[in-house]
mmCIF file of C-alpha atoms and ligand atoms in Angstrom:
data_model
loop_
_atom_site.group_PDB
_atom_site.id
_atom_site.type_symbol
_atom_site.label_atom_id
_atom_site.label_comp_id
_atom_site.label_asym_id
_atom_site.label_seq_id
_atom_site.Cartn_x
_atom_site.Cartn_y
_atom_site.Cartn_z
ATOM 1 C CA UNK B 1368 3.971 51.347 -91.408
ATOM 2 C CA UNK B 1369 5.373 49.900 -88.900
ATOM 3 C CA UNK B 1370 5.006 50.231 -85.384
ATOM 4 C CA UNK B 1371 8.998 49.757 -84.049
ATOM 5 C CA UNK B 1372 9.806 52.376 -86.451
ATOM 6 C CA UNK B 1373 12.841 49.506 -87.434
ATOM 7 C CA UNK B 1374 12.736 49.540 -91.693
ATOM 8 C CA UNK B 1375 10.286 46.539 -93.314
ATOM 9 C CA UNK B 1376 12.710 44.427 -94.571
ATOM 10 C CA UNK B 1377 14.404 44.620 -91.349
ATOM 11 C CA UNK B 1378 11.619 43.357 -89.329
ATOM 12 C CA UNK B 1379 10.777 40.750 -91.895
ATOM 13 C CA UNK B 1380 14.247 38.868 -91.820
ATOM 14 C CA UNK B 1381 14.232 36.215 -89.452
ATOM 15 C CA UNK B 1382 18.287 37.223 -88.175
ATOM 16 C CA UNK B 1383 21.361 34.507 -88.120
ATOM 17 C CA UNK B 1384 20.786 32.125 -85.666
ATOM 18 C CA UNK B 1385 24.407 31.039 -84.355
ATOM 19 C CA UNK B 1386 25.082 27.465 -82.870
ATOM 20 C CA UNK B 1387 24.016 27.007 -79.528
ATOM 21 C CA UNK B 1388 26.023 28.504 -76.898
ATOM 22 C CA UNK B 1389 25.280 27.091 -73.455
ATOM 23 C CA UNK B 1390 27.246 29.087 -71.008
ATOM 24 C CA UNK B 1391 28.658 27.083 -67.461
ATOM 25 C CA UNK B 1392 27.539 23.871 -68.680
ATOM 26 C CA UNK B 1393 28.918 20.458 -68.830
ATOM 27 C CA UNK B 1394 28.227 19.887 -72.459
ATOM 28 C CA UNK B 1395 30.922 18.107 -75.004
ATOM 29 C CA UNK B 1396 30.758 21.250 -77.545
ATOM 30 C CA UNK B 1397 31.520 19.874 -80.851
ATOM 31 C CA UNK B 1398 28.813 22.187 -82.939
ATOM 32 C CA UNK B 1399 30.355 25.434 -83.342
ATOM 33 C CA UNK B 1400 34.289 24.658 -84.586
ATOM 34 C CA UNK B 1401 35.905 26.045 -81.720
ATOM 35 C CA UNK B 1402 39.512 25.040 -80.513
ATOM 36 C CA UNK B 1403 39.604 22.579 -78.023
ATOM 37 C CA UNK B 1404 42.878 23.814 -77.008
ATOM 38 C CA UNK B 1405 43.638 26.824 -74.926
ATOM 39 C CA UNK B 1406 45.399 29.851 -77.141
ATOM 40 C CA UNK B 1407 49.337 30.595 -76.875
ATOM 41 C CA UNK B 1408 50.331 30.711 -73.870
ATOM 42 C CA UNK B 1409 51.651 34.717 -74.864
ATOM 43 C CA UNK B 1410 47.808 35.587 -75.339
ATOM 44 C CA UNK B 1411 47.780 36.152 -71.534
ATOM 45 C CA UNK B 1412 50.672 38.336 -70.566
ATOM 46 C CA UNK B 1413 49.315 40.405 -73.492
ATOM 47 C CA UNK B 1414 46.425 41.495 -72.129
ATOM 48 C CA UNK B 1415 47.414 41.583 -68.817
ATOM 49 C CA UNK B 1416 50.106 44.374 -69.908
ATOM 50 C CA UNK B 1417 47.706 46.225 -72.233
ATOM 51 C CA UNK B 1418 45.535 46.711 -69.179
ATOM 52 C CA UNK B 1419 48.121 48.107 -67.398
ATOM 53 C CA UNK B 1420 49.187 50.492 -70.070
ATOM 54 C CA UNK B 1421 45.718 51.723 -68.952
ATOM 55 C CA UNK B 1422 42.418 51.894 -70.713
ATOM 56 C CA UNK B 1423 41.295 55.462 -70.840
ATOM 57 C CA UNK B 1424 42.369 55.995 -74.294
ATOM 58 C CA UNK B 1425 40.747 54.352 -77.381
ATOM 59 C CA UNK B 1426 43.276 51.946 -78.978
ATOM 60 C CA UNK B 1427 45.095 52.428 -82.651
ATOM 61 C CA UNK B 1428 41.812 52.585 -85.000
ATOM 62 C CA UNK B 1429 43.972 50.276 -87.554
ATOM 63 C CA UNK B 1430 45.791 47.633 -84.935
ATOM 64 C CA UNK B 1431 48.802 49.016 -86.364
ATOM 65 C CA UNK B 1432 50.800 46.287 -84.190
ATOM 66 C CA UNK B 1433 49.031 43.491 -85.310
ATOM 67 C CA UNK B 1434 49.129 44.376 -89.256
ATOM 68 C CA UNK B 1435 52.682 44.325 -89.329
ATOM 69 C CA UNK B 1436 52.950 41.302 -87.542
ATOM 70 C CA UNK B 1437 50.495 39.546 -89.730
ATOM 71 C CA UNK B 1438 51.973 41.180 -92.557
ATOM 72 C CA UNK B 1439 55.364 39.495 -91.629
ATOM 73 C CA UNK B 1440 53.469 35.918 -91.265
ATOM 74 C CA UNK B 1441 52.126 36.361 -94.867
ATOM 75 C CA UNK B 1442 54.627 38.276 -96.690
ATOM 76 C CA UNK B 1443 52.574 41.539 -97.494
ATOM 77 C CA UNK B 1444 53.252 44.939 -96.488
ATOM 78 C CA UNK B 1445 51.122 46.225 -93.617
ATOM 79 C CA UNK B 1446 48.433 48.430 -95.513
ATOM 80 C CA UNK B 1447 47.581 45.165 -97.197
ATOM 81 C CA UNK B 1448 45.653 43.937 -93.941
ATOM 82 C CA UNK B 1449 42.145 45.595 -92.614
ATOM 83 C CA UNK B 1450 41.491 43.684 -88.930
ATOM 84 C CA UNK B 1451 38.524 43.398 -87.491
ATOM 85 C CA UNK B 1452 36.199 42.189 -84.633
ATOM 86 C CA UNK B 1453 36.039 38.997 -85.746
ATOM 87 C CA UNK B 1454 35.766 38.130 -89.647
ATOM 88 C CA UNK B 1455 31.962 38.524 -89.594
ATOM 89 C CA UNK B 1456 32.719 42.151 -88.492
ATOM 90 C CA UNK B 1457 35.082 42.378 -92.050
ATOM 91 C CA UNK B 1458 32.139 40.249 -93.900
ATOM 92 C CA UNK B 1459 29.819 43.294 -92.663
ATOM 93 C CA UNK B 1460 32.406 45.990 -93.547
ATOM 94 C CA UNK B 1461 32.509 44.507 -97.335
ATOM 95 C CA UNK B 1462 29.182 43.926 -98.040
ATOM 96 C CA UNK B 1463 28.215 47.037 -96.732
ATOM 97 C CA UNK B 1464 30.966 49.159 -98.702
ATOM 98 C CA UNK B 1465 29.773 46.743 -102.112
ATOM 99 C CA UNK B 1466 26.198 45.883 -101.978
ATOM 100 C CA UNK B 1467 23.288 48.360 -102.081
ATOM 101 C CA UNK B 1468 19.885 47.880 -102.158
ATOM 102 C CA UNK B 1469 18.867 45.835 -104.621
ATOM 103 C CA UNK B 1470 21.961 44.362 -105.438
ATOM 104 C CA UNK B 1471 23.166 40.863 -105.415
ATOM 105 C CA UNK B 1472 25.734 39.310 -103.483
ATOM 106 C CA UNK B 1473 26.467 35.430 -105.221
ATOM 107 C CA UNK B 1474 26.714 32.740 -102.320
ATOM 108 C CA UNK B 1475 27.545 28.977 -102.539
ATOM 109 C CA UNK B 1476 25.097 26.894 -101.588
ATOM 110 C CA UNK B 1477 24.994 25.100 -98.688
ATOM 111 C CA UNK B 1478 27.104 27.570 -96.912
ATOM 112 C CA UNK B 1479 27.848 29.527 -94.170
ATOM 113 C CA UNK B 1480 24.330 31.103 -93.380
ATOM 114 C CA UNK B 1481 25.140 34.421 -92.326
ATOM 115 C CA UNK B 1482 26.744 35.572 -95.902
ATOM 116 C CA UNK B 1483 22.467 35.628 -96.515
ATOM 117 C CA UNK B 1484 21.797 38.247 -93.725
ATOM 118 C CA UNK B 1485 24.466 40.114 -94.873
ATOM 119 C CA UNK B 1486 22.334 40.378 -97.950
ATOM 120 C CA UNK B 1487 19.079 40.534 -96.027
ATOM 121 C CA UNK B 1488 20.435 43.136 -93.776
ATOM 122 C CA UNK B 1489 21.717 45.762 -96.683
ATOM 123 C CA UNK B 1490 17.818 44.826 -98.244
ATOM 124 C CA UNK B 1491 19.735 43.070 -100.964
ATOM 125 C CA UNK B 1492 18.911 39.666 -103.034
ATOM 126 C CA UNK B 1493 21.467 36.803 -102.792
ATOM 127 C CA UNK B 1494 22.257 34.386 -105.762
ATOM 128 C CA UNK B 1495 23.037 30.750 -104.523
ATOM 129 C CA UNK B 1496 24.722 28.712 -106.710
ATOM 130 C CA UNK B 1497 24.237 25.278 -105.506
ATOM 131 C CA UNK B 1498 27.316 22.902 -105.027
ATOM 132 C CA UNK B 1499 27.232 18.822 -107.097
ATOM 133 C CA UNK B 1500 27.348 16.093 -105.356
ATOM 134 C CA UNK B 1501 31.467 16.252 -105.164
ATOM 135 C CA UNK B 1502 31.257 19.410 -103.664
ATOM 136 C CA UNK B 1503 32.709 21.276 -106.633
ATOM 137 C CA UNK B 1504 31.121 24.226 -107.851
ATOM 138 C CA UNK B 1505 29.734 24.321 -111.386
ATOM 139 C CA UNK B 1506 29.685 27.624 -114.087
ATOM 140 C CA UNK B 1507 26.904 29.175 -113.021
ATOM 141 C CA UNK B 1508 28.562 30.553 -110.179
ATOM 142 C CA UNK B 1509 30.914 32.823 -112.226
ATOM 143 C CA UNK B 1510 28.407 33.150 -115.246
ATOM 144 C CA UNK B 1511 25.251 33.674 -114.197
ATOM 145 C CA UNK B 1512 22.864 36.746 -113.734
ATOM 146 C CA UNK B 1513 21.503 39.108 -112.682
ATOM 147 C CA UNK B 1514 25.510 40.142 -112.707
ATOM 148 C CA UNK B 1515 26.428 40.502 -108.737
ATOM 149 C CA UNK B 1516 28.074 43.453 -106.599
ATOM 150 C CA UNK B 1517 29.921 40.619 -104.614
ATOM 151 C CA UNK B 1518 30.514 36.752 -104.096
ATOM 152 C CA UNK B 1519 31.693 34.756 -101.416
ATOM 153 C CA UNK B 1520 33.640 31.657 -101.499
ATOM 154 C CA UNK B 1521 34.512 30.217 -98.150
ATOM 155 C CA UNK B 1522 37.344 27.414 -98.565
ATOM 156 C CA UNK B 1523 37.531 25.394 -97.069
ATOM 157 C CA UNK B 1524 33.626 25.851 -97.220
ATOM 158 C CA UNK B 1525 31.014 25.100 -94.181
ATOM 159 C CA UNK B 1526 29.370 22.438 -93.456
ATOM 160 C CA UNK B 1527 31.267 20.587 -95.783
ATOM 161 C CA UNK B 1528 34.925 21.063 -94.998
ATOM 162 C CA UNK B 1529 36.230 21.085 -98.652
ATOM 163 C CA UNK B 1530 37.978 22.758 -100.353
ATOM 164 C CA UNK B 1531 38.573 24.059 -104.549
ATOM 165 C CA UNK B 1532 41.689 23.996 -105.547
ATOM 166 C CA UNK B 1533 44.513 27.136 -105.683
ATOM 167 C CA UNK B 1534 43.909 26.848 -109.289
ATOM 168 C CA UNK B 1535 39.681 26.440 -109.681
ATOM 169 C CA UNK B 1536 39.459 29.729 -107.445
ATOM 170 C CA UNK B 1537 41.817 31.491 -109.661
ATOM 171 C CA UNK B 1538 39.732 30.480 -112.740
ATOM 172 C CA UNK B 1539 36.163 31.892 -110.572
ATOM 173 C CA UNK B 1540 38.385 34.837 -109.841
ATOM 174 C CA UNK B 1541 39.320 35.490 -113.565
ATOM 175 C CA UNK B 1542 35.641 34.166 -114.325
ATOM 176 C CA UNK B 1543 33.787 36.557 -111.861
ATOM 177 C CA UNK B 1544 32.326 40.025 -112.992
ATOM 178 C CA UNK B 1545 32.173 41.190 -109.552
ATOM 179 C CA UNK B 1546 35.147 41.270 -106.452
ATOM 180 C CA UNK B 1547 35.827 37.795 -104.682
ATOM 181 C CA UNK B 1548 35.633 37.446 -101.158
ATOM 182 C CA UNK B 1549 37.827 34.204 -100.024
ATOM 183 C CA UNK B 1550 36.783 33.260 -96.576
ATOM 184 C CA UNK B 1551 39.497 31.477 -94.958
ATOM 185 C CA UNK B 1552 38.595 30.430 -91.259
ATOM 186 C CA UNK B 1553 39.687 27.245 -91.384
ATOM 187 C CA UNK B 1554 42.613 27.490 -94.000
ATOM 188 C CA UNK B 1555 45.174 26.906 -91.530
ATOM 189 C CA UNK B 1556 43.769 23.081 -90.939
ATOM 190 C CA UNK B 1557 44.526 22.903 -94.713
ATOM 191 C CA UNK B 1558 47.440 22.488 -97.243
ATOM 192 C CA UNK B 1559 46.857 25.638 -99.280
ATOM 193 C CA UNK B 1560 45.494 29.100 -99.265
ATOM 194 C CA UNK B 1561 44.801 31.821 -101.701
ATOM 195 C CA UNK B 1562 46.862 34.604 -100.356
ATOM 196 C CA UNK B 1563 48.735 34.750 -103.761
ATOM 197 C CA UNK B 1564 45.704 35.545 -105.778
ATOM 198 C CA UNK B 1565 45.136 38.884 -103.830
ATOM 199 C CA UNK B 1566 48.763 39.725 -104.866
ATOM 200 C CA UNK B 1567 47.593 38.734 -108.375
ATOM 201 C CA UNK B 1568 43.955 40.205 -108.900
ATOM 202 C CA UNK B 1569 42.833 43.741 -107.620
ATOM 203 C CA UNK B 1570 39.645 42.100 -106.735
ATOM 204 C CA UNK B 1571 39.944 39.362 -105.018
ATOM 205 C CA UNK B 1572 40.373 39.453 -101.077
ATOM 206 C CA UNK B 1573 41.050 37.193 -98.466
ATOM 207 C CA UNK B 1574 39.276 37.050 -94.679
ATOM 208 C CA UNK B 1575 41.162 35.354 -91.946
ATOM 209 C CA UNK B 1576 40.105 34.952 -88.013
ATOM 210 C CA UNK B 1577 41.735 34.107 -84.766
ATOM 211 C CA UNK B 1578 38.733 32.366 -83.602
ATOM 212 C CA UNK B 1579 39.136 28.553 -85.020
ATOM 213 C CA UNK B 1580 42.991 27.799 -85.673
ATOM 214 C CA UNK B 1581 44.556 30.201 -82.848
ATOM 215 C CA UNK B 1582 41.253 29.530 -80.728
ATOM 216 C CA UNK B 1583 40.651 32.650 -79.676
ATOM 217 C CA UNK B 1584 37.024 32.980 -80.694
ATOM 218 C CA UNK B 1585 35.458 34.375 -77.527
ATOM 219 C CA UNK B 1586 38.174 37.355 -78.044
ATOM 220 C CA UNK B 1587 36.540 38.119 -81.240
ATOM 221 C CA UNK B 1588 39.346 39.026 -83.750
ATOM 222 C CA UNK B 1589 39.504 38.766 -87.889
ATOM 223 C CA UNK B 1590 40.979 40.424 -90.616
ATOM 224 C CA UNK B 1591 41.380 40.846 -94.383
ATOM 225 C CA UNK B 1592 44.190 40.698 -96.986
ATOM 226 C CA UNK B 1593 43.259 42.786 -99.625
ATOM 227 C CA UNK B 1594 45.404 45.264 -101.971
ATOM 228 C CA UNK B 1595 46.206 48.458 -99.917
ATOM 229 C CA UNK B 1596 43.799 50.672 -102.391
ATOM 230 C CA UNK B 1597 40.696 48.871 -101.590
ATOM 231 C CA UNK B 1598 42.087 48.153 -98.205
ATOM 232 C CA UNK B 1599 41.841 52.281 -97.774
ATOM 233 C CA UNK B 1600 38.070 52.433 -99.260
ATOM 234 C CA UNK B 1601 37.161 49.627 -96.866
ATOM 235 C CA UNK B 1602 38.405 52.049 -93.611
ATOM 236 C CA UNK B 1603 36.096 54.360 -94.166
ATOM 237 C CA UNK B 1604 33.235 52.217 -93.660
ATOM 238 C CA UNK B 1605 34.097 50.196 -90.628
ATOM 239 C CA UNK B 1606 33.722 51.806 -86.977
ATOM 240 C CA UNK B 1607 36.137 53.803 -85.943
ATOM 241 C CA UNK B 1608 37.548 51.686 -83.314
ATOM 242 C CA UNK B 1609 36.232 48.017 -84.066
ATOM 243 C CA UNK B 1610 38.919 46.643 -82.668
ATOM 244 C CA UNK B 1611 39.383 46.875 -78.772
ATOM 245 C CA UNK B 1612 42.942 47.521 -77.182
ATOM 246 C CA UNK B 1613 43.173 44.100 -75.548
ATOM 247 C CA UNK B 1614 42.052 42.221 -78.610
ATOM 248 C CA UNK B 1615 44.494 44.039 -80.482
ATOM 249 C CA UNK B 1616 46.930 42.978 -78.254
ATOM 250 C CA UNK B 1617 45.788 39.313 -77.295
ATOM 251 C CA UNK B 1618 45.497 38.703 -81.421
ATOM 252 C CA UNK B 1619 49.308 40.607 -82.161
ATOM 253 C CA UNK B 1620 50.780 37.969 -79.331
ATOM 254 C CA UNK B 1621 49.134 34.639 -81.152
ATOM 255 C CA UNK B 1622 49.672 35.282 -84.391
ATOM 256 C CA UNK B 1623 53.480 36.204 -83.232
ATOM 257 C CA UNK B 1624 53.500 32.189 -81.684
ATOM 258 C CA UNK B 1625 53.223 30.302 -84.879
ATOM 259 C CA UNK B 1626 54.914 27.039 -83.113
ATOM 260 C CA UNK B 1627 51.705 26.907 -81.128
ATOM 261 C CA UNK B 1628 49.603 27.437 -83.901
ATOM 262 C CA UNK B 1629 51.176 24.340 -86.046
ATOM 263 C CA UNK B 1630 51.512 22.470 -82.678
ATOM 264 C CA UNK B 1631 47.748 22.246 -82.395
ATOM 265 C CA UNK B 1632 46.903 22.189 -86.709
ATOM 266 C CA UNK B 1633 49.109 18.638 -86.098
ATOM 267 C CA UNK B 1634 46.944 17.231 -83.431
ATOM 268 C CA UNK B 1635 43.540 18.403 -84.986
ATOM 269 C CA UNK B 1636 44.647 17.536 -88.280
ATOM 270 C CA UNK B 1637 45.009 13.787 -86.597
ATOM 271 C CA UNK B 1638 42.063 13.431 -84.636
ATOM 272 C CA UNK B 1639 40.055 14.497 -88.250
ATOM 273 C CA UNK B 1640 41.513 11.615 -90.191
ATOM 274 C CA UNK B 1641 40.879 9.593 -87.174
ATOM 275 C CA UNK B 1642 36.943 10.642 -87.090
ATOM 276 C CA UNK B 1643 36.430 10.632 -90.492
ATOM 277 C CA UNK B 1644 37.338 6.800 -90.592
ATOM 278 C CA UNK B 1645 35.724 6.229 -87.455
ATOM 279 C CA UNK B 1646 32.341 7.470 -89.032
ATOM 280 C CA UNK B 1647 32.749 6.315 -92.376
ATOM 281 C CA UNK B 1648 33.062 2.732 -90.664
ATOM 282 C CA UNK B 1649 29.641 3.743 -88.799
ATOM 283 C CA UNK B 1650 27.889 4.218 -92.284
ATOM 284 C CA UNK B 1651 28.249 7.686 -92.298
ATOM 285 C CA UNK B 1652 29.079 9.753 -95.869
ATOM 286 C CA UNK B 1653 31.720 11.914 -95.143
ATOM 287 C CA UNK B 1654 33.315 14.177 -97.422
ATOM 288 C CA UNK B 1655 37.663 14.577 -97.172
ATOM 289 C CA UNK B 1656 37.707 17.518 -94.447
ATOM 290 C CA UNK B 1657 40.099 20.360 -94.977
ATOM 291 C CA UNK B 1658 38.791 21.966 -91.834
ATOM 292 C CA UNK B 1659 38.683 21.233 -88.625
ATOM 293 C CA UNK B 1660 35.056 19.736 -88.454
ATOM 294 C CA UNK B 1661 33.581 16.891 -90.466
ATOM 295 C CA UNK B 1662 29.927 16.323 -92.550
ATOM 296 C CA UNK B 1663 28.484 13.338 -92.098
ATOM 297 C CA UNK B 1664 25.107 12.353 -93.910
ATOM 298 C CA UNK B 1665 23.655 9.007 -93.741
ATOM 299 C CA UNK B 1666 20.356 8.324 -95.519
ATOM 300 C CA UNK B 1667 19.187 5.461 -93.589
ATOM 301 C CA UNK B 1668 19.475 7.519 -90.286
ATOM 302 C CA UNK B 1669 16.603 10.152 -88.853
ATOM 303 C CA UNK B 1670 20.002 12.943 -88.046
ATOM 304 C CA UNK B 1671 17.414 14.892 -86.506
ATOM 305 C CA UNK B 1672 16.678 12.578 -83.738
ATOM 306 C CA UNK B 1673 20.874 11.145 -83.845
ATOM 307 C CA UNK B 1674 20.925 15.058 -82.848
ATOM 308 C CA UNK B 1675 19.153 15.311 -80.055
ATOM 309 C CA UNK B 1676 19.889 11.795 -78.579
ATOM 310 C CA UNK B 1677 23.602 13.089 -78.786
ATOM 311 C CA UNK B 1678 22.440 16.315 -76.949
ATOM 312 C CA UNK B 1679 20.384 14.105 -74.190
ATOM 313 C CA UNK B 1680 23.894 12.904 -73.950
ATOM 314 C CA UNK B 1681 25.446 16.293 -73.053
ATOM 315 C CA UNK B 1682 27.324 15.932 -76.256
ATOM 316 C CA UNK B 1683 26.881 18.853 -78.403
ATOM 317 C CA UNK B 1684 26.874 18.674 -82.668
ATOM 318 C CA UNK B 1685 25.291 20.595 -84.864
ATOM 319 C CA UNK B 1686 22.278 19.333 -87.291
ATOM 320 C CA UNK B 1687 21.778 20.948 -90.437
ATOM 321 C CA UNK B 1688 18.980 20.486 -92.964
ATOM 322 C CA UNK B 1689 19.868 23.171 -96.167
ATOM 323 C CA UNK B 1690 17.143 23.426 -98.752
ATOM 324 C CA UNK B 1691 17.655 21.067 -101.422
ATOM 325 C CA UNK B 1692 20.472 18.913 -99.637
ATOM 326 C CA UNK B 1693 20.478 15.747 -97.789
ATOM 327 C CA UNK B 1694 20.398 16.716 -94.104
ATOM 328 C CA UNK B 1695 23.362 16.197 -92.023
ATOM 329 C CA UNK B 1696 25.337 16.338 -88.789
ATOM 330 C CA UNK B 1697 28.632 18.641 -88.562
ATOM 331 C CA UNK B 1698 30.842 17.529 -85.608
ATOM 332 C CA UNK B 1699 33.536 19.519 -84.403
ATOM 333 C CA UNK B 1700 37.166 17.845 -84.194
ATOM 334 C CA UNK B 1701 38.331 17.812 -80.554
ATOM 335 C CA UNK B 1702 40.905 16.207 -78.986
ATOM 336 C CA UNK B 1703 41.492 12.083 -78.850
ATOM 337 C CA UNK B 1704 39.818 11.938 -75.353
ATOM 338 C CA UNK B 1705 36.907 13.646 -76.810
ATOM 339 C CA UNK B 1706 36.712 11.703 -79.803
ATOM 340 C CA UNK B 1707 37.019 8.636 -77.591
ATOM 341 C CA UNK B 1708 33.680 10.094 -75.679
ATOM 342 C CA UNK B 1709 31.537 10.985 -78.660
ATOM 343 C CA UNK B 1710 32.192 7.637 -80.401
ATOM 344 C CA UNK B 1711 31.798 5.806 -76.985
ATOM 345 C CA UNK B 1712 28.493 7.640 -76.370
ATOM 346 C CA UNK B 1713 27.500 7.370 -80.581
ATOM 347 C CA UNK B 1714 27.641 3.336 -80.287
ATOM 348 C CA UNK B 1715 25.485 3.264 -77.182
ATOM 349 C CA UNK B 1716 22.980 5.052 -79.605
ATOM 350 C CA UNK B 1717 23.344 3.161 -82.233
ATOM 351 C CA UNK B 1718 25.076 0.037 -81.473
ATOM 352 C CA UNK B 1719 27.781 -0.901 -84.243
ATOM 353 C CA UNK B 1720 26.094 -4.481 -85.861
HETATM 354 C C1 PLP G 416 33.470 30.865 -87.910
HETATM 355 C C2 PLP G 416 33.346 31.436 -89.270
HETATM 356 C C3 PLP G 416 33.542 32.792 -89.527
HETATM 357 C C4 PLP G 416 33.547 33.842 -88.463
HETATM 358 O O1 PLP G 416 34.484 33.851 -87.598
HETATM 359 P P1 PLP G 416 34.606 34.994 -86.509
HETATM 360 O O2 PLP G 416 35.949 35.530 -86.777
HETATM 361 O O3 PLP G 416 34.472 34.284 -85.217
HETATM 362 O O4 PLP G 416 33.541 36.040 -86.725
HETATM 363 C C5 PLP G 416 33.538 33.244 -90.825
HETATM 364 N N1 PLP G 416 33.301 32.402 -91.832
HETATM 365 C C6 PLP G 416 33.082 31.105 -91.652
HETATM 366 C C7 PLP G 416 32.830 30.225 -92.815
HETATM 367 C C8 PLP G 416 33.084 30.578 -90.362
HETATM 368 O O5 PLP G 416 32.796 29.303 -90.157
#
């Protein structure tokens, strides 16, 4: 028994340990995918004028506001759209309305880490199908068991940046015994998304967040596309109010500016060709990026130590080693002056022969 009184498998998970977040320091932050860009310029005037509508009552439980305008960006009716405090917070809502004790929840593998405490958390198993070598996933993520309560597919997928086709995620959709969770944070640095499969299957759904393309992730705002009658099942489980009056007003006002959104996509979009070259030509291995970040792996390199020569550096990536994978450094796209700095400071490290 233990002592905290917090359940076993509780106090024997080790938690999700998020990139590091220095706070007031003078660090080139290229390890956890944020915009280097300030949001709309509408975000502020937003919140400004929510707070003076006043804050003494608790804001619209659904973000009524900001479904229909969402719902006008991606042609679906309102009720299609559940928001959230950031997508984790509609990660948390699914996989606690799906997965019980016991249950499985399939994963790709390497992935986004926290989809495993979600597991963890609900004292459920997770399935990890592993990725080949190209990135694509093979048949054993639709086909094997134990059969799963859930699976998520995050494309374009991290660390990797790529991305399955319209088409392959339809086929794991149609393949799947269980409900599809598409996790789109960095879809709007690529050419497609999978909106239309949510019209077309009554399991499949779709998370979005403000945090990477409209970079507005220390607002913390997400949400889900998902047909209206799972949409309603899905309210009951998240908080009441998970959404906080000048989020829901900071989020309506950026997704409303869709100029500024495809202003910065074009200039991200740019500076990720423009890395991706610039570390291929350094050795690197570097997947096509659909996302606004880049893998790199490089087997003649200790990444470890690239890592924390970078960091001596006050340039900030993040180093990943996943079970079973070559280890690897994800960098961040910034702007050109940044990607000037962390190539500058890169060659100093390892001087180009
Ligand atoms: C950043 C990220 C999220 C979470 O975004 P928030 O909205 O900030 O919670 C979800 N999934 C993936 C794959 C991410 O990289």
């Amino acid at each position: 028994m233990s002592k905290t009184g917090v359940r076993s498998h509780i106090e024997s998970l080790q938690g999700y340990a998020p990139g590091e977040q220095p706070q007031a320091s003078k660090y080139l932050k290229l390890n956890t995918n944020e915009n280097p860009y300030p949001p709309s310029p509408q975000v502020e005037p937003a919140v400004l004028n929510a707070v003076r509508r006043g804050l003494e009552r608790y804001p619209d439980p659904l973000a009524t506001a900001f479904r229909i305008q969402a719902g006008l960006q991606h042609n679906v009716p309102p009720e299609w759209i559940l928001c959230g405090n950031g997508s984790d917070d509609i990660l948390t809502i699914v996989t606690r309305a799906m997965v019980g004790e016991g249950d499985y929840l399939r994963l790709p593998h390497p992935s986004y880490v926290l989809y495993r405490t979600l597991a963890q958390l609900q004292n459920a198993k997770y399935q990890e199908v592993q990725f080949d070598r190209t990135w694509n996933l093979p048949a054993a993520f639709t086909s094997g068991t134990p059969v799963p309560k859930l699976a998520f597919l995050p494309n374009p997928n991290s660390p990797s940046g790529t991305m399955l086709r319209v088409e392959q995620v339809d086929e794991i959709a149609q393949q799947l015994p269980c409900p599809l969770l598409i996790d789109e944070a960095y879809v709007d640095f690529a050419e497609t998304h999978c909106i239309e499969l949510v019209r077309r299957h009554a399991h499949v759904m779709v998370s979005r967040t403000l945090s990477k393309s409209y970079a507005l992730a220390g607002l913390r705002f997400g949400y889900l596309i998902a047909q209206p009658s799972l949409i309603q099942q899905l309210i009951k489980v998240k908080d009441s109010y998970n959404c906080d009056a000048l989020s829901i007003a900071a989020a309506t006002a950026a997704i409303s500016d869709p100029d500024w959104l495809n202003q910065n996509r074009q200039r991200i979009i740019e500076q990720r060709e423009r890395l991706t070259q610039a570390m291929r030509q350094r050795g690197f291995d570097v997947p096509n990026s659909q996302a606004n970040f880049v893998w790199c792996e490089k087997a003649s390199t200790d990444l470890k130590q690239l890592y924390e020569k970078l960091k001596e550096n006050r340039v900030l990536v993040r180093y990943m080693r996943y079970e079973g994978w070559p280890e690897g450094i994800r960098i961040s796209v910034g702007t050109a002056e940044q990607m000037d700095a962390l190539l500058a400071i890169l060659d100093t490290i390892q001087p180009p022969r």
